CSV table of C-alpha atoms in Angstrom, one decimal:
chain,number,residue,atom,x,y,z
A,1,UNK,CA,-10.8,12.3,4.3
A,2,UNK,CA,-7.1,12.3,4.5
A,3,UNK,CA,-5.2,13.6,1.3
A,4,UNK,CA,-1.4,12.5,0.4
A,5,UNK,CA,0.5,14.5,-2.2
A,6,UNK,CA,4.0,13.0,-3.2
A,7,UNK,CA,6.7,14.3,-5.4
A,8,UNK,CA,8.4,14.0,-7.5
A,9,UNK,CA,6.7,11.8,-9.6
A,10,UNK,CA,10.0,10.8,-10.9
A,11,UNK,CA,14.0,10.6,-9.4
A,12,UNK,CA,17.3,10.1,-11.2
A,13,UNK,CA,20.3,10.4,-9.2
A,14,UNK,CA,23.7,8.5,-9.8
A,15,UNK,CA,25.0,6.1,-7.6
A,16,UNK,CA,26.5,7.6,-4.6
A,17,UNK,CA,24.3,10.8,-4.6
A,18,UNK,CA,21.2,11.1,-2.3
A,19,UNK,CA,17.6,11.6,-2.8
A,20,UNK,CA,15.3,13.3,-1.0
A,21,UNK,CA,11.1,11.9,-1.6
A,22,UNK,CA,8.8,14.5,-0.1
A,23,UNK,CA,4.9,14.1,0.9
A,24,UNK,CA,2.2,16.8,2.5
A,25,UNK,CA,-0.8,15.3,4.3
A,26,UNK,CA,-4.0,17.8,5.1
A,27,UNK,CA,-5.0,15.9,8.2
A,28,UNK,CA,-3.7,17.0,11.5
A,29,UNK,CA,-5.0,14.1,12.7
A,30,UNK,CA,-2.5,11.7,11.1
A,31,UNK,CA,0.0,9.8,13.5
A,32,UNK,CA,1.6,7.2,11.9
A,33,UNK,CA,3.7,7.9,8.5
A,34,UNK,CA,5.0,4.8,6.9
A,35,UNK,CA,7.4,4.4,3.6
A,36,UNK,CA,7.0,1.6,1.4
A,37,UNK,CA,9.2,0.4,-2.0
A,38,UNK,CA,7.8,-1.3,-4.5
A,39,UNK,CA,10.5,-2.9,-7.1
A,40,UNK,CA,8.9,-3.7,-10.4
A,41,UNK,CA,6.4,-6.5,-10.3
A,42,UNK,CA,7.0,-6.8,-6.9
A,43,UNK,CA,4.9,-6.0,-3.7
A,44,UNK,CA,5.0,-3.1,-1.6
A,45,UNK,CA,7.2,-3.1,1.5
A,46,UNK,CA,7.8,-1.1,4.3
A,47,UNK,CA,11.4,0.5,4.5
A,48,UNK,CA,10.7,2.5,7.2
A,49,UNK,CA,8.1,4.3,9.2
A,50,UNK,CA,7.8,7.3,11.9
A,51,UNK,CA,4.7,8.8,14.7
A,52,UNK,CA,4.0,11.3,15.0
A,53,UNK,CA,5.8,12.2,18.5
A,54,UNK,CA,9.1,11.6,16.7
A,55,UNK,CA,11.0,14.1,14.4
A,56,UNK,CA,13.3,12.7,12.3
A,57,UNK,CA,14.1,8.6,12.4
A,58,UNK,CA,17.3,7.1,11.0
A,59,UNK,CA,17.9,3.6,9.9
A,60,UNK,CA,21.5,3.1,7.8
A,61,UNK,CA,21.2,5.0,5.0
A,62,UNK,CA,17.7,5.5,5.2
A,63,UNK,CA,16.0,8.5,7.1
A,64,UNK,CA,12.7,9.6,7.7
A,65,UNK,CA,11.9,13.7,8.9
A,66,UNK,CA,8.9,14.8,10.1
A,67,UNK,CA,7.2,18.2,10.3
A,68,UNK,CA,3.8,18.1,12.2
A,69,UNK,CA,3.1,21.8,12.4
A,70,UNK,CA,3.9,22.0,8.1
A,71,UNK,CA,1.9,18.4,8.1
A,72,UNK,CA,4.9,17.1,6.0
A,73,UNK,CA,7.1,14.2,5.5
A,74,UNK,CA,10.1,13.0,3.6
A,75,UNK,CA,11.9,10.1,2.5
A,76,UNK,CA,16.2,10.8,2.3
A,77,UNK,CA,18.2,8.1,1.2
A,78,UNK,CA,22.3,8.6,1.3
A,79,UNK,CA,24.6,6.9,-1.1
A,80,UNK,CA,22.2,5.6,-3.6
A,81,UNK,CA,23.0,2.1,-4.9
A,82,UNK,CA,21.5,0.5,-7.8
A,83,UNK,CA,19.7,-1.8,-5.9
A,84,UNK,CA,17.5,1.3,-4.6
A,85,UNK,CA,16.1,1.7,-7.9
A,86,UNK,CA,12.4,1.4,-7.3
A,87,UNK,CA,9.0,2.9,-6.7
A,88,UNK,CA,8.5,4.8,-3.6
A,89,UNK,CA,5.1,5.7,-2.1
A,90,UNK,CA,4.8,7.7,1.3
A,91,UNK,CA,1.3,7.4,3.0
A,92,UNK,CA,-0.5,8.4,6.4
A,93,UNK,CA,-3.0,6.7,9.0
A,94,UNK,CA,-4.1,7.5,12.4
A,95,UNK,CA,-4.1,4.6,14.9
A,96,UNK,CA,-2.9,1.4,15.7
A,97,UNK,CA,-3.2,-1.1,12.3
A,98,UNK,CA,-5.6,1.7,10.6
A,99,UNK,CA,-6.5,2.5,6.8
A,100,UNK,CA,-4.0,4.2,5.1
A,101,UNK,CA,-4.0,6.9,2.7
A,102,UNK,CA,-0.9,6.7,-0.2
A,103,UNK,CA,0.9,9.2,-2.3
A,104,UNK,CA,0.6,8.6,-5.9
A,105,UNK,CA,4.6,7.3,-5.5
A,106,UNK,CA,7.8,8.1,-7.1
A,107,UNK,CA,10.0,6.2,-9.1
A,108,UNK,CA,13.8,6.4,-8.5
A,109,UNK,CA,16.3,5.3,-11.0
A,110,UNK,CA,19.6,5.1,-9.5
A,111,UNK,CA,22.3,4.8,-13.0
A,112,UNK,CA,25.8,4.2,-12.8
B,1,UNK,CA,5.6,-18.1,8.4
B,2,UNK,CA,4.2,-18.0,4.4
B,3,UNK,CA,3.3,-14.1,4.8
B,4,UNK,CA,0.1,-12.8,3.3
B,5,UNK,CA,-1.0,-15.5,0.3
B,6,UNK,CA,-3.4,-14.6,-2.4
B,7,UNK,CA,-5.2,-16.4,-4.9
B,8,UNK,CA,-5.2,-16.2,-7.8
B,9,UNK,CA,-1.9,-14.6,-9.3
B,10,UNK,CA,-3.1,-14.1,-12.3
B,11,UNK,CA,-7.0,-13.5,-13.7
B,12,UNK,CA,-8.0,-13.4,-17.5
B,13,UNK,CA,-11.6,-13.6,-17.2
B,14,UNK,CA,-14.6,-11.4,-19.6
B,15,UNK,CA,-16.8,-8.7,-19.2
B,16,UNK,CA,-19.7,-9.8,-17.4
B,17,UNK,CA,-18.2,-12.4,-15.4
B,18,UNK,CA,-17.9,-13.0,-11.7
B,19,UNK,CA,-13.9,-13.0,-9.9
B,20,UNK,CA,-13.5,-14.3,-6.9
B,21,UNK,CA,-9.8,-13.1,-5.7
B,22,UNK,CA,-8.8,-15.0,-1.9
B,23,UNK,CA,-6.3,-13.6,0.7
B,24,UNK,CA,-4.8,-15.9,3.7
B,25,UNK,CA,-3.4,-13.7,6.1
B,26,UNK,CA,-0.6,-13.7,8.1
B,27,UNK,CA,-1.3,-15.9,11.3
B,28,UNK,CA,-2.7,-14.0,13.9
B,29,UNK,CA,-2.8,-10.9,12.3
B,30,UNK,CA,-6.6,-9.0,13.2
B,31,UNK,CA,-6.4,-6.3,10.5
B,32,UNK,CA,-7.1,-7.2,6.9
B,33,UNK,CA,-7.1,-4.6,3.6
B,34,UNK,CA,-7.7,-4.9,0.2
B,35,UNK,CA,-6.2,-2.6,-2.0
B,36,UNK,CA,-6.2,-2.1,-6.2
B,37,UNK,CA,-3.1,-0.6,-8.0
B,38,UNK,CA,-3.1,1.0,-11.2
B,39,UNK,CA,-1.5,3.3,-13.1
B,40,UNK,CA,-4.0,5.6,-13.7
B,41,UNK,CA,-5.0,5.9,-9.8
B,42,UNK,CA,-2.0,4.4,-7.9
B,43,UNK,CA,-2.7,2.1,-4.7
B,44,UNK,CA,-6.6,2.6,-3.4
B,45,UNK,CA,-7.8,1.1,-0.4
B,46,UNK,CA,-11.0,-0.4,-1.0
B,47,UNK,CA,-12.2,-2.2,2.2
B,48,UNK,CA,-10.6,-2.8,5.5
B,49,UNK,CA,-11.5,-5.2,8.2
B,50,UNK,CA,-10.6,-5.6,11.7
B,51,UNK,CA,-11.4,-9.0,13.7
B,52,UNK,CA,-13.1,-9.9,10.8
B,53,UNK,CA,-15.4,-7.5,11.0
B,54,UNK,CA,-15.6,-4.7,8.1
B,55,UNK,CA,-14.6,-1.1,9.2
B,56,UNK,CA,-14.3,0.9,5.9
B,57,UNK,CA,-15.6,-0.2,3.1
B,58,UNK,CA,-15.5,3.4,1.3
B,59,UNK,CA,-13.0,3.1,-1.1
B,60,UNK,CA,-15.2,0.2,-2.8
B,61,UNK,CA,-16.0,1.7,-6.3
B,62,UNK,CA,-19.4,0.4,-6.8
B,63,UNK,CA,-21.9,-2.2,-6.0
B,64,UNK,CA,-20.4,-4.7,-7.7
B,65,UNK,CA,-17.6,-5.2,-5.7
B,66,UNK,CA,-18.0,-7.2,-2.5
B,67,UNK,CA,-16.2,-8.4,-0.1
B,68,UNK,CA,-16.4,-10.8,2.5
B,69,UNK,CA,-14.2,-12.5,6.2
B,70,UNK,CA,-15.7,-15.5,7.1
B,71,UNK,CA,-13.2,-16.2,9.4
B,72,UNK,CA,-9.6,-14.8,10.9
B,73,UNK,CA,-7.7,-16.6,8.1
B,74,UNK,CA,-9.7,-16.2,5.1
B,75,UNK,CA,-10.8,-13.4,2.8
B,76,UNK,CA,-12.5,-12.6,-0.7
B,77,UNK,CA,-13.0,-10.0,-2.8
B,78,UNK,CA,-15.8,-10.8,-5.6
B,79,UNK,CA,-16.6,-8.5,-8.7
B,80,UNK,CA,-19.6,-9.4,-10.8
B,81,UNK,CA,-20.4,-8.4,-13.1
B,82,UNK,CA,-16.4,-7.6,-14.0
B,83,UNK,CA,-15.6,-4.8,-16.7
B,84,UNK,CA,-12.8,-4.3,-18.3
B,85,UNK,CA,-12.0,-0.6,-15.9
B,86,UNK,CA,-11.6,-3.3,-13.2
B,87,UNK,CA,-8.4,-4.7,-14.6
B,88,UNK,CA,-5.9,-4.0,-11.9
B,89,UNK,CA,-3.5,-5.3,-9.1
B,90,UNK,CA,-5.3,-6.1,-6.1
B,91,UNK,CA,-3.3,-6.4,-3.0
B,92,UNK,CA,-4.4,-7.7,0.1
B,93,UNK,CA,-2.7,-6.9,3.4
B,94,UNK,CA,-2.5,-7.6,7.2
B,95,UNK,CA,-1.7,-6.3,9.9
B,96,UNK,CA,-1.0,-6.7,14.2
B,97,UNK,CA,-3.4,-4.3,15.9
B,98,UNK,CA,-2.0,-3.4,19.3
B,99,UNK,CA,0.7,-1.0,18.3
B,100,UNK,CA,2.4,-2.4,15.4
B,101,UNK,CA,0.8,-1.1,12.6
B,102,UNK,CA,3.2,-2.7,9.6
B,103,UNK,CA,1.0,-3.7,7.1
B,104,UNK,CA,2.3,-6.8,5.0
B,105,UNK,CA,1.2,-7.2,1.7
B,106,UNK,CA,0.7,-10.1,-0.4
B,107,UNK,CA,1.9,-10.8,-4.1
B,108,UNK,CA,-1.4,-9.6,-5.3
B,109,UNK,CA,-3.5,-10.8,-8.0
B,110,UNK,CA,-3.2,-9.8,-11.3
B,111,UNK,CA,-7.0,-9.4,-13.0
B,112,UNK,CA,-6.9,-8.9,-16.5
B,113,UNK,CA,-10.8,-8.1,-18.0
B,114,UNK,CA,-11.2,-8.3,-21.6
C-alpha cells in the first residue's frame, strides 16, 4: 500500500519568514495530493490540494509543488502569520473521492 | 448546510464495554471514512464506504471494531469489547465522488477507555 513520509516533525519560523513542509510518497500510482491543517482541538481541513498533471499550484500565500518523477510534494507558506500556527499533515490517494494515505504531520509554531 | 456531524463528542466508557460513535454526512455526499487520530500513530483510516457500500475496510485494527451504512445519511462505528489502546479521536469524513475529492471532516469524537 501507499506510504507517506513527512517532515519535519516540527517548524518554528517567526512571523514574516516562510516555511517549507515536505512529503515523499512510494506509489507512482498516486494522483491526487491534498494538504490539510489541523489547529489544536480542532478538525482537519483542507488548505490546499494538487493532481497529479499539475506542477506547482498557488493560492495567496499558500503553494503547493509537485515532483512526480521524485514522487514528492511540499507545502510552502510565505509570510507566516500567527494565525498559521498549526498542525500540518500532507497525504496521497488515487481517484476521484478515494482513501487517503497521511504523513505523520508537522507542527508549525509561528512566534512573534 | 451543518457539515459532517458526529455523535458523540465526547466518550468515557470502560474496558469491556460496547461504543457506538454516529456520523451524518454531508448531504449528498457518496463517500464516507472513518478515521482514528492519536499521537502515537497519527490519522489512520480505518474503513471507507462509497454509496453506502464498504470499499476498504483494512485499516480496521481487529475484530472488534465494526462498522456499518444503513443508509446515505447515516453511519456507525461500534467497538466491543472497548480497551483502553482504543482511546482516540475518531473522525468521520465525506466526500463528492465525481471529481471533487475534498474530504470534509467532522468534529470527531473523543473516546476516552478507562
Amino acid at each position: 500500500g501507499e506510504n507517506v513520509e513527512q517532515h519535519p516533525s516540527t517548524l518554528s519560523v517567526q512571523e514574516g519568514d516562510s516555511a517549507v513542509i515536505k512529503c515523499t510518497y512510494s506509489d507512482s500510482a498516486s494522483n491526487y495530493f491534498p494538504w490539510y491543517k489541523q489547529e489544536l482541538g480542532k478538525r482537519p481541513q483542507l488548505i490546499i490540494d494538487i493532481r497529479s498533471n499539475v506542477g506547482e499550484k498557488k493560492d495567496q500565500r499558500i503553494a503547493v509543488t509537485l515532483n512526480k518523477t521524485a514522487k514528492h510534494f511540499s507545502l510552502h507558506i510565505t509570510e507566516t502569520q500567527p494565525e498559521d500556527s498549526a498542525v500540518y499533515f500532507c497525504a496521497a490517494g488515487f481517484g476521484t473521492a478515494s482513501k487517503l494515505t497521511f504523513g505523520t504531520g508537522t507542527r508549525l509554531q509561528v512566534t512573534l | 448546510d451543518a457539515g459532517v456531524i458526529q455523535s458523540p463528542r465526547h466518550e468515557v466508557t470502560e474496558m469491556g464495554q460496547e461504543v457506538t460513535l454516529r456520523c451524518k454526512p454531508i448531504s449528498g455526499h457518496n463517500s464516507l471514512f472513518w478515521y482514528r487520530q492519536t499521537m502515537m500513530r497519527g490519522l489512520e483510516l480505518l474503513i471507507y464506504f462509497n454509496n453506502n457500500v464498504p470499499i476498504d475496510d483494512s485499516g480496521m485494527p481487529e475484530d472488534r471494531f465494526s462498522a456499518k451504512m444503513p443508509n446515505a445519511s447515516f453511519s456507525t462505528l461500534k467497538i466491543q469489547p472497548s480497551e483502553p489502546r482504543d482511546s482516540a479521536v475518531y473522525f468521520c469524513a465525506s466526500s463528492l465522488r465525481s471529481g471533487k475529492d475534498e474530504q470534509f471532516f467532522g468534529p470527531g469524537t473523543r473516546l476516552t477507555v478507562l
